[in-house]
Coordinates of C-alpha atoms and ligand atoms in Angstrom, one line a residue:
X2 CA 93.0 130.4 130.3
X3 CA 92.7 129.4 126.6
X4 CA 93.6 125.9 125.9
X5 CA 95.2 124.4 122.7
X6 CA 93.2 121.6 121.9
X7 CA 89.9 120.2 122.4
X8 CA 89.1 116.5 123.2
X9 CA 85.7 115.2 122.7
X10 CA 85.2 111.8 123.2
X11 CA 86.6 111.0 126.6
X12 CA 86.3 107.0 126.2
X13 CA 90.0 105.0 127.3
X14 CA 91.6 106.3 123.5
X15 CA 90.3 110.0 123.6
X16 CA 91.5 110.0 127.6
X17 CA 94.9 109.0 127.7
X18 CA 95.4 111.2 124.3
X19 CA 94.0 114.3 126.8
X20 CA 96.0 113.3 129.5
X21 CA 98.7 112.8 126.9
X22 CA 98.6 116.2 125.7
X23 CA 98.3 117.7 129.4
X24 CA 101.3 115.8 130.7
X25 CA 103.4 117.4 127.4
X26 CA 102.5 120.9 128.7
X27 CA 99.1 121.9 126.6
X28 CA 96.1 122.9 128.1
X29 CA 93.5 120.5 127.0
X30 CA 89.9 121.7 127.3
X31 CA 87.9 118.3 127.8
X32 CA 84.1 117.4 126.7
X33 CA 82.0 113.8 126.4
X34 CA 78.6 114.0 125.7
X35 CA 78.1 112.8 129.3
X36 CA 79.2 115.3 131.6
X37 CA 80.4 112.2 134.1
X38 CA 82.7 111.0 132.1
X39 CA 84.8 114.4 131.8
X40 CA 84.4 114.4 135.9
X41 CA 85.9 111.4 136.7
X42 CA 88.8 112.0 134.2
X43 CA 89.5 115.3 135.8
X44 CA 88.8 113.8 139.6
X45 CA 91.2 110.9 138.7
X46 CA 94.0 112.3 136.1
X47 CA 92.8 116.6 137.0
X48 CA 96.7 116.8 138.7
X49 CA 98.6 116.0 135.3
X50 CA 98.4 118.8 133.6
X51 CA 96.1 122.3 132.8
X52 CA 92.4 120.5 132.0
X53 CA 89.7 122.9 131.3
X54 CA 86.3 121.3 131.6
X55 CA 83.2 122.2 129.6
X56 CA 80.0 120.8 129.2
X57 CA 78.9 121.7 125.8
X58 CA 80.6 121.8 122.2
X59 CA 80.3 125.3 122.0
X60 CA 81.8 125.8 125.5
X61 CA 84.6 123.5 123.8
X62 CA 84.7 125.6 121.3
X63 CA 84.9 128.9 123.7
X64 CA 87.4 127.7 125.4
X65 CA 90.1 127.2 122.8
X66 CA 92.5 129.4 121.2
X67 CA 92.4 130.5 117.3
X68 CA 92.5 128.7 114.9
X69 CA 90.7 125.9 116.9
X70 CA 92.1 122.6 117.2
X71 CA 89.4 120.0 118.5
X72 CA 90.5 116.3 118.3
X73 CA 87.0 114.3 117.7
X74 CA 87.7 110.6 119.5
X75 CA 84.2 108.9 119.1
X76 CA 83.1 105.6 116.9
X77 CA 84.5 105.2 113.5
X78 CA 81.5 105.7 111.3
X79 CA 78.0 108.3 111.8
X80 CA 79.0 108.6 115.3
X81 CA 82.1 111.1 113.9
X82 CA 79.1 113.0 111.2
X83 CA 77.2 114.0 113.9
X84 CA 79.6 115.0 116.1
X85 CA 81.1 117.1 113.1
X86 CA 77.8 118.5 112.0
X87 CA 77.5 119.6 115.3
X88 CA 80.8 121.1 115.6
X89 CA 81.1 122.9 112.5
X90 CA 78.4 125.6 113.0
X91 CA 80.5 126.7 116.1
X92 CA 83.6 126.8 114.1
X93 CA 85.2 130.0 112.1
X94 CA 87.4 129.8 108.8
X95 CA 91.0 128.0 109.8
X96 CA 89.5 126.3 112.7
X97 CA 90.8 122.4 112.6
X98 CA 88.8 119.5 113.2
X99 CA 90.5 116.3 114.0
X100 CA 89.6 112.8 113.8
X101 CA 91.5 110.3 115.9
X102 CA 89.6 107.2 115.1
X103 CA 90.0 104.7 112.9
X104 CA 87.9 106.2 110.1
X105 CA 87.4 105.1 106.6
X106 CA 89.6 107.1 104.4
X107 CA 87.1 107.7 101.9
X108 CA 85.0 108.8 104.6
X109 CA 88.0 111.1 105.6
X110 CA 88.1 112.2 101.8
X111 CA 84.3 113.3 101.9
X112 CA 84.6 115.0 105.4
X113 CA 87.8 117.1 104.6
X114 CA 85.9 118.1 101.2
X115 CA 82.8 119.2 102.9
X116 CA 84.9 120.7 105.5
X117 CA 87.2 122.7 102.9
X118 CA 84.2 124.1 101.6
X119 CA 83.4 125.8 104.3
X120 CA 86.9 126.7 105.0
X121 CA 87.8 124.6 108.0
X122 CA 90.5 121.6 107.8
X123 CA 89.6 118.0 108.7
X124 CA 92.7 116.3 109.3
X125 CA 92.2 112.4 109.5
X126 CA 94.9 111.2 112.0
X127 CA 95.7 107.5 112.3
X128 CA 96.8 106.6 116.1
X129 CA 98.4 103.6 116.9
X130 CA 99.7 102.0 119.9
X131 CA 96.4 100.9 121.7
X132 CA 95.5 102.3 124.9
X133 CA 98.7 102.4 126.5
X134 CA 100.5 104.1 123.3
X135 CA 97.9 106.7 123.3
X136 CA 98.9 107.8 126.9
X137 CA 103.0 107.6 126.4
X138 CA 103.5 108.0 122.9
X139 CA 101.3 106.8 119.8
X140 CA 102.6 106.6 116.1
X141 CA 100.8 109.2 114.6
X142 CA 99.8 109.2 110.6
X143 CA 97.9 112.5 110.3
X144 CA 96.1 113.6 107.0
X145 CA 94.6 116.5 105.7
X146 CA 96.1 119.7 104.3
X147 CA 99.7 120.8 104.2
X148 CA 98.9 123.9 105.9
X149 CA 97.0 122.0 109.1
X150 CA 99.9 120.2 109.7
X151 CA 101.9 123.4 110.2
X152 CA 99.1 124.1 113.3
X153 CA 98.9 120.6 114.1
X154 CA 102.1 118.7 113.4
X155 CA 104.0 120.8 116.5
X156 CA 101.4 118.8 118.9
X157 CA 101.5 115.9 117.5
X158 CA 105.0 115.3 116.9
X159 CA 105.3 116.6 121.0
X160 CA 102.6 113.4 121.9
X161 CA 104.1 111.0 119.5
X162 CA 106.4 107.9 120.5
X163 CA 110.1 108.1 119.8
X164 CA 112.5 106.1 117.5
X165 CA 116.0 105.5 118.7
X166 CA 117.4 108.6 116.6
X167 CA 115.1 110.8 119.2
X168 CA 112.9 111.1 115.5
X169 CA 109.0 111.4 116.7
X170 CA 106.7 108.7 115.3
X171 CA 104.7 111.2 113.3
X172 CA 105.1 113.1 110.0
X173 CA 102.7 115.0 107.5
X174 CA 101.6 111.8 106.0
X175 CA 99.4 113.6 102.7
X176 CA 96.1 115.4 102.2
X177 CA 92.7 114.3 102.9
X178 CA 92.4 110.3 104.0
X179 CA 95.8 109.9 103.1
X180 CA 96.8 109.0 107.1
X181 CA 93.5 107.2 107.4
X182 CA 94.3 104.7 104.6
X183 CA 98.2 104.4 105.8
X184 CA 96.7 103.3 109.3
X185 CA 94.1 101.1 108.1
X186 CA 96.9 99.7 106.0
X187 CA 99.4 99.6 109.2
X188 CA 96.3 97.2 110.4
X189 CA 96.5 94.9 107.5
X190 CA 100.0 94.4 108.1
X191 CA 99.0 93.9 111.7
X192 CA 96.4 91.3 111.0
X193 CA 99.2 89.5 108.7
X194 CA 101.7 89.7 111.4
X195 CA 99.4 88.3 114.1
X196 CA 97.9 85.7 111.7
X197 CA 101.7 84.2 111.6
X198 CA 102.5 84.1 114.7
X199 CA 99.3 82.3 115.3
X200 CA 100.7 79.4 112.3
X201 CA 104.2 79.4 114.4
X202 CA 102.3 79.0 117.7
X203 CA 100.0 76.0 116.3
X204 CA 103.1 74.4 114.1
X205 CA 105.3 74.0 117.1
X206 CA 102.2 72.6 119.5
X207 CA 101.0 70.4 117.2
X208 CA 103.9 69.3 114.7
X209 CA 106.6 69.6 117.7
X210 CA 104.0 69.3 120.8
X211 CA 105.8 72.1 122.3
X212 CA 103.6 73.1 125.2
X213 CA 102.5 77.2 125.4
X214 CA 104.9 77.4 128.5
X215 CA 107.7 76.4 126.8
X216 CA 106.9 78.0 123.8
X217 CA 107.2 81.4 125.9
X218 CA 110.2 81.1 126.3
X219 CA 111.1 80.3 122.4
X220 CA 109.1 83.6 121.7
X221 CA 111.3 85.3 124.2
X222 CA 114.5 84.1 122.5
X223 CA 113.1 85.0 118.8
X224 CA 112.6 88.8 120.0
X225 CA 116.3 89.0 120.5
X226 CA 117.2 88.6 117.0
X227 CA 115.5 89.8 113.7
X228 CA 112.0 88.9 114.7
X229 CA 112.6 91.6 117.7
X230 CA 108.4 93.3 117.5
X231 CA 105.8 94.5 120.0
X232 CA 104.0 91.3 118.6
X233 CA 106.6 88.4 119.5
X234 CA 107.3 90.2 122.7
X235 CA 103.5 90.2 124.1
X236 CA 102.7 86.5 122.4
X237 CA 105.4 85.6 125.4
X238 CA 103.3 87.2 127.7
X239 CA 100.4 85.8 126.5
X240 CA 101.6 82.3 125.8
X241 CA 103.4 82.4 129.3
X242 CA 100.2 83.3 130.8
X243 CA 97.8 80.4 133.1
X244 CA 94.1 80.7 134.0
X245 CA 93.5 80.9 137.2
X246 CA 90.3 79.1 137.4
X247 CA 91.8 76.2 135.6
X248 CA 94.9 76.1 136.0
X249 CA 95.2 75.5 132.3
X250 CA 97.6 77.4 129.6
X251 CA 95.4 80.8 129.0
X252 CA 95.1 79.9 125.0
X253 CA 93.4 76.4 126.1
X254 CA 90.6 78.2 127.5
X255 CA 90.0 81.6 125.7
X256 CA 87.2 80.6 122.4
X257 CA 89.2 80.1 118.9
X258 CA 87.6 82.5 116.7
X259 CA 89.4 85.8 116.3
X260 CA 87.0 88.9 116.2
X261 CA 87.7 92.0 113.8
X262 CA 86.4 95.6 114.0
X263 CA 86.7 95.9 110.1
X264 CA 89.8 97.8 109.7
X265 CA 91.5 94.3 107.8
X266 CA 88.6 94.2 106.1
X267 CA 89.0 97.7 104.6
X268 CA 92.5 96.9 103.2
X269 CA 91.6 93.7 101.4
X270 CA 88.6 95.3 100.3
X271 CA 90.7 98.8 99.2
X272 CA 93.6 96.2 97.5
X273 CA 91.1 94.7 95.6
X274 CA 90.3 98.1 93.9
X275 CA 93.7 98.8 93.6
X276 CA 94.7 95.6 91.9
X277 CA 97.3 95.2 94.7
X278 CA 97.9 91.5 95.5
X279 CA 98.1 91.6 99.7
X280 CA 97.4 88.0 99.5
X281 CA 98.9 87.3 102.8
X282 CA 97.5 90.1 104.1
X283 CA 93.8 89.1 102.9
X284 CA 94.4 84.9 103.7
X285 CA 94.5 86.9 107.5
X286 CA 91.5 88.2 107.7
X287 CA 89.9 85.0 105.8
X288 CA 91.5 82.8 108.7
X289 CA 89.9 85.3 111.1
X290 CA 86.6 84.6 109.5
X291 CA 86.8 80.6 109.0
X292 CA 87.9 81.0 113.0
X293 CA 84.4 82.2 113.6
X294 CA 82.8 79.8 111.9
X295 CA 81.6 77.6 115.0
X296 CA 78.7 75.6 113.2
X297 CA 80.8 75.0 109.7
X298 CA 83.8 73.8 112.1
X299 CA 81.4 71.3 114.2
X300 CA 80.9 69.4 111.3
X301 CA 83.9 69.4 109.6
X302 CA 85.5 67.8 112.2
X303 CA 83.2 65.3 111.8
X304 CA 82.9 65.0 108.2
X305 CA 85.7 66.1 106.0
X306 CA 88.5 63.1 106.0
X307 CA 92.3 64.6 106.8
X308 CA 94.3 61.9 105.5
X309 CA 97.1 63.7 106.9
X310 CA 100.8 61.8 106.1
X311 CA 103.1 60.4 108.6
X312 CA 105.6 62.6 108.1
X313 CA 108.9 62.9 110.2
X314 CA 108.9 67.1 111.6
X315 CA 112.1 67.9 110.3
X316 CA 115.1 68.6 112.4
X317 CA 116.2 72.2 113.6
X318 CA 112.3 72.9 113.1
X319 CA 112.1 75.2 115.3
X320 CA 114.8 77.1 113.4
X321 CA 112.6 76.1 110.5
X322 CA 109.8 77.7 111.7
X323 CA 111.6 80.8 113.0
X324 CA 112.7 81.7 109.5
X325 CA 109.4 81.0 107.7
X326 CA 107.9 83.2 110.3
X327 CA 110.3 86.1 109.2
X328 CA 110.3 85.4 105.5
X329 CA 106.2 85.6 105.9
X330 CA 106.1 88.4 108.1
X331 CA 108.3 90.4 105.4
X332 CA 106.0 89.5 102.3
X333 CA 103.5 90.9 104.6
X334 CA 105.1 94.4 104.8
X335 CA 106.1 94.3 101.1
X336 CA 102.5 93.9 100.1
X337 CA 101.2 96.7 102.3
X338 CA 104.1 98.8 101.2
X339 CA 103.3 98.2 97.8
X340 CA 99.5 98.8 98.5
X341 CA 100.8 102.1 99.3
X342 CA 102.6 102.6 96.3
X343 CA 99.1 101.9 94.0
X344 CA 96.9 103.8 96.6
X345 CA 99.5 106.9 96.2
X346 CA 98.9 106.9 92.7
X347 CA 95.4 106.2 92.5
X348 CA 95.0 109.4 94.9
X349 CA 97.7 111.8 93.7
X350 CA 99.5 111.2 97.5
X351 CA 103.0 111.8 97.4
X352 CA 103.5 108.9 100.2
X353 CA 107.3 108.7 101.5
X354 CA 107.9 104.9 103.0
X355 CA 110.7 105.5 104.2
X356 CA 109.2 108.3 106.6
X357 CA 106.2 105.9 107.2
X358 CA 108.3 103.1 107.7
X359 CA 110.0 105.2 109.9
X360 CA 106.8 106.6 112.0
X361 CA 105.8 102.9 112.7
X362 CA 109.7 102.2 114.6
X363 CA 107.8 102.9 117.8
X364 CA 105.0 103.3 119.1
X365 CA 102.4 101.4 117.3
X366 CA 101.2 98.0 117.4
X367 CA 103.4 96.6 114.3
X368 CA 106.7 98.2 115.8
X369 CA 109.7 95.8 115.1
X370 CA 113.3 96.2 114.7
X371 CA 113.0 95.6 111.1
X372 CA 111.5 98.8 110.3
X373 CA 115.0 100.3 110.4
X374 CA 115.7 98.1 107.7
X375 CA 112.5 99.0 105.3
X376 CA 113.0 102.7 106.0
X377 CA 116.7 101.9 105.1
X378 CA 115.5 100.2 102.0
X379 CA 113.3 103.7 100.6
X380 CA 116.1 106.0 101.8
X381 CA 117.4 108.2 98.5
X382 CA 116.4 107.7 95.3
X383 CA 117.0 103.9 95.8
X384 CA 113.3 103.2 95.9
X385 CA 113.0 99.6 95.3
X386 CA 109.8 98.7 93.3
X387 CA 109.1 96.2 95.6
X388 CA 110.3 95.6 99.2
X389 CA 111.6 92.2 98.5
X390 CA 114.2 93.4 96.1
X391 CA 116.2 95.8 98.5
X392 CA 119.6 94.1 98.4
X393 CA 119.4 93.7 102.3
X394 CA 116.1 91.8 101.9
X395 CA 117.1 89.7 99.0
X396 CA 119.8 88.4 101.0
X397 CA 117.9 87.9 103.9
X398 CA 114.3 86.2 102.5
X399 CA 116.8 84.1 100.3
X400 CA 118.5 82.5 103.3
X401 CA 115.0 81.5 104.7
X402 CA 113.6 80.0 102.0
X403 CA 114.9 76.1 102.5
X404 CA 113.4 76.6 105.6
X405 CA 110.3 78.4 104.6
X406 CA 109.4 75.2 102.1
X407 CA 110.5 72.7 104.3
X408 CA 107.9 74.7 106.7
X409 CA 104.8 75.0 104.3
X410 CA 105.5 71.4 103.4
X411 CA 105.6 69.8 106.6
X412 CA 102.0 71.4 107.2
X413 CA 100.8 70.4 104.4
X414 CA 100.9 66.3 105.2
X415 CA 100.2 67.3 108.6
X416 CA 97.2 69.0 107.6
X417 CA 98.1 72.3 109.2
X418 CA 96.7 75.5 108.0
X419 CA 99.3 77.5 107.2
X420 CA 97.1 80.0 105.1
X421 CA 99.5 83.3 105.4
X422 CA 102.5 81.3 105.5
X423 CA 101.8 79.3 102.5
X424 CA 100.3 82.2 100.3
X425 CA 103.6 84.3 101.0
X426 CA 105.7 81.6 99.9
X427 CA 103.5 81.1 96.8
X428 CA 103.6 85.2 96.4
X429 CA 107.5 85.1 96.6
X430 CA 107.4 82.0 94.4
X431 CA 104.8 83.9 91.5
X432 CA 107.1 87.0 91.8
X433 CA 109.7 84.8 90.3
X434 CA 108.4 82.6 88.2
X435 CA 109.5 83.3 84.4
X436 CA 106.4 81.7 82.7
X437 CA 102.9 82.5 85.0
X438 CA 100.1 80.4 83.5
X439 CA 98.4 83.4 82.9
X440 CA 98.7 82.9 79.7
X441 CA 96.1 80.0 79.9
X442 CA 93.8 82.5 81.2
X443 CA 94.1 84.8 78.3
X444 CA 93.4 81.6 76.4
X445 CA 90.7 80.7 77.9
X446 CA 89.3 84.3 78.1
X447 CA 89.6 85.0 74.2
X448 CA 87.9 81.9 73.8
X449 CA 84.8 82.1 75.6
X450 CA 84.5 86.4 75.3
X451 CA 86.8 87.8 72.4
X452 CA 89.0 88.9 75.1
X453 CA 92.4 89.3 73.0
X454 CA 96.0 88.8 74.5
X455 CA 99.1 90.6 73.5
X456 CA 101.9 88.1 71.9
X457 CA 105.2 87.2 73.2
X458 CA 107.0 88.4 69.8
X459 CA 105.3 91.5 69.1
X460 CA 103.3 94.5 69.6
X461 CA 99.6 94.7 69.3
X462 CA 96.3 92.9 70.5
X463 CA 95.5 90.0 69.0
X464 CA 92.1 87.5 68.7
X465 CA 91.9 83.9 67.9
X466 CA 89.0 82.9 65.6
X467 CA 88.5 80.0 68.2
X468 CA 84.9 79.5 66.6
X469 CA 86.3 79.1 62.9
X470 CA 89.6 78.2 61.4
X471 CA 91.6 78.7 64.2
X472 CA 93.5 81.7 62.3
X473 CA 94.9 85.1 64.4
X474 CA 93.2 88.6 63.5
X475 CA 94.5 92.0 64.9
X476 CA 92.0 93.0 67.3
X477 CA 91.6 96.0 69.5
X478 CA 91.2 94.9 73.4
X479 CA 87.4 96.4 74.5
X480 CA 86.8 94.5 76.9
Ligands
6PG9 C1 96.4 100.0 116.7 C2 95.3 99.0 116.5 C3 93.9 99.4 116.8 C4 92.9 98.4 116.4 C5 92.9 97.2 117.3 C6 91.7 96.2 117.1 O1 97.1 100.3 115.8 O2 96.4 100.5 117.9 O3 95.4 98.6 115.1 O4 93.7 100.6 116.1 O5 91.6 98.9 116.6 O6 94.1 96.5 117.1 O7 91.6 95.8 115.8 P1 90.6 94.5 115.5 O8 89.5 94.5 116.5 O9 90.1 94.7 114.1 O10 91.5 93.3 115.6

């Protein structure tokens, strides 16, 4: 029996996408570099579905039918080279390799070269959903060339999670890392989101003392409405959640520093070559960092004054709070959208949001009923240059943004941190201010470097003789 796909990798993410593809009808030839590993899937999970079990990447590679499809599911990073290298000597021209980790795109972009070379595909696939999404249904964001999809996407789509419409949560995304870099941007959104539910949690227990318990259940209530996501739903659970040891709320006892595995990282580090401002997005991973900060937070507490105000917490602040949450969490989805929008230049990818937006409706980790809404919003040729200005989204970030000040402000004089919720309001804020003071900045820049500036009242580049009479010379902008 030929099977359809390889797995290599057999660790929880490349198992339950195995077992996913068995259970969907395919015949899954499994290998891990230890042998064990592929036996005690196959004693445990062997009854869901055709397995074939092999031993060695060129018994993988035996065992599958042409062109090849092996799905690599090892450690982002040299981990994936040398399984590659290994695998591509066994390989013949059409043969697709996979990669289902969360891989750098640029290091996508360098394998599918190589690979193309040689006349293999390397498709990059982002997977969402964590472990339990990769057994009933991922989103799927899968790279590469046009033509792997046509071998690929049928299998894919099969595995994927479902919208409501019965659409799968997968679609040719664009060649080479172009599905890496939409997941590791799906991450930045996800560090963003997580971030501000973390500055909801700590303003209602510590401007409203509302205990974790009882916050539960306000996180339960806000999933009913617009803030309905994975996210809010499984902050309940966690919230609700006691230790057993201590009989103490689960967040009182679990260490305050917030760990990262670099794909938040990546985006801030990708925007920042883009030009794109994620600010909310990058004030996430910062807070991550500062959380891990032990020493540095020791003495602060013991140094740096507060003088926090004695300020009255506003009434309806829970309300407050619930629409500053919303209004933060959607600057956090405009600036990754519009990260996509420079990144789809800068790379020649044709990206379509509204079939991106539409691919993260289920399945993965940032999942939330206002997806419909932002694939809504890029539908037709009514592409809005930024997500903000979609008529359904003006409307609906306008109506928060009393609340949203009265939120950032109460903070504030509480001394708060409100870092994600604070920089959105000040990203909504510099989107529409008339008068930025960039302009100062020019100033300052022509003065100190010949920098020039363009004028308000005209064309050209212009130079102040800042050293000399003060006078304005045409100048052409080198710098
Ligand atoms: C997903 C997640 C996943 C990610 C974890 C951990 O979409 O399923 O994004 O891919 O690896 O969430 O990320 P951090 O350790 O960086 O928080």
């Amino acid at each position: 029996m030929s099977a359809q796909i390889g797995v290599t990798g057999l660790a929880v993410m490349g198992a339950n996408l195995a077992r996913n593809l068995a259970r969907n009808g395919y015949t899954v030839a499994l290998h891990n570099r230890s042998v064990a590993k592929t036996d005690a899937l196959l004693a445990k999970h062997g009854d869901e579905g055709d397995f074939v079990r092999t031993e060695t990447l060129r018994e993988l590679v035996d065992a599958l039918e042409k062109p090849r499809r092996v799905l690599i599911m090892v450690k982002a990073g040299a981990p994936v080279d040398a399984v590659v290298d290994q695998l591509v000597p066994l390989l013949e021209e059409g043969d697709i390799v996979i990669d289902g980790g969360n891989s750098h795109y640029q290091d996508t972009r360098r394998r599918e070269a190589a690979l193309a070379e040689k006349g293999l595909h390397f498709v990059g696939v982002g997977v969402s959903g964590g472990e339990e999404g990769a057994l009933n249904g991922p989103s799927i964001m899968p790279g590469g060339s046009k033509e792997s999809y046509d071998a690929l996407g049928p299998l894919l789509e099969k595995i994927s999670a479902k919208a409501d419409d019965g659409a799968p949560c997968c679609a040719w995304i664009g060649t080479d890392g172009a599905g890496h870099f939409v997941k590791m941007v799906h991450n930045g959104i996800e560090y963003a989101d997580m971030q501000v539910i973390g500055e909801a949690y700590d303003l209602l227990r510590s401007a409203s003392g509302i205990e974790p318990a009882e916050q539960a259940g306000i996180f339960e209530e806000w999933n009913k409405g617009e803030l309905s996501s994975f996210l809010i739903e499984i902050t309940a659970e966690v919230l609700k959640h006691v230790d057993a040891k201590t009989g103490k709320p689960f967040v009182d006892v679990v260490v305050d520093a917030a760990g990262q595995k670099g794909t938040g990282r990546w985006t801030v580090q990708s925007a920042l070559d883009l030009g794109s401002p994620v600010s909310g997005i990058a004030e996430s991973v910062f807070a991550r960092g500062i959380s891990s900060q032990a020493a540095q937070r020791a003495i602060a507490q013991e140094t740096l004054a507060g003088h926090e105000a004695e300020v009255a917490v506003p009434e309806n602040f829970v309300e407050d709070v619930r629409q500053a949450l919303y209004a933060s969490k959607l600057v956090s989805y405009a600036q990754g959208l519009d990260m996509l929008g420079a990144a789809g230049k800068e790379y020649g990818w044709d990206l379509k949001l509204d079939e991106i937006a539409s691919l993260w409706r289920e399945g993965c980790i940032i999942r939330a009923a206002l997806l419909k809404d932002i694939m809504a919003a890029y539908k037709g040729d009514s592409r809005p240059a930024n997500l903000l200005f979609a008529p359904a989204f003006v409307e609906s970030i306008g109506r928060a943004v009393p609340a949203w000040r009265r939120v950032v402000a109460t903070a504030v004089q509480l001394g708060i941190p409100v870092p994600v919720f604070s920089s959105s309001l000040a990203y909504y804020d510099a989107l529409r201010r008339k008068r930025l003071p960039a302009a100062v900045i020019q100033g300052q820049r022509d003065l100190f470097g010949a920098h020039t500036y363009q004028r308000v009242d005209g064309e050209g580049t212009f130079h102040t003789l800042w050293g000399e009479d003060h006078s304005e010379i045409s100048a052409v902008d080198t710098h």
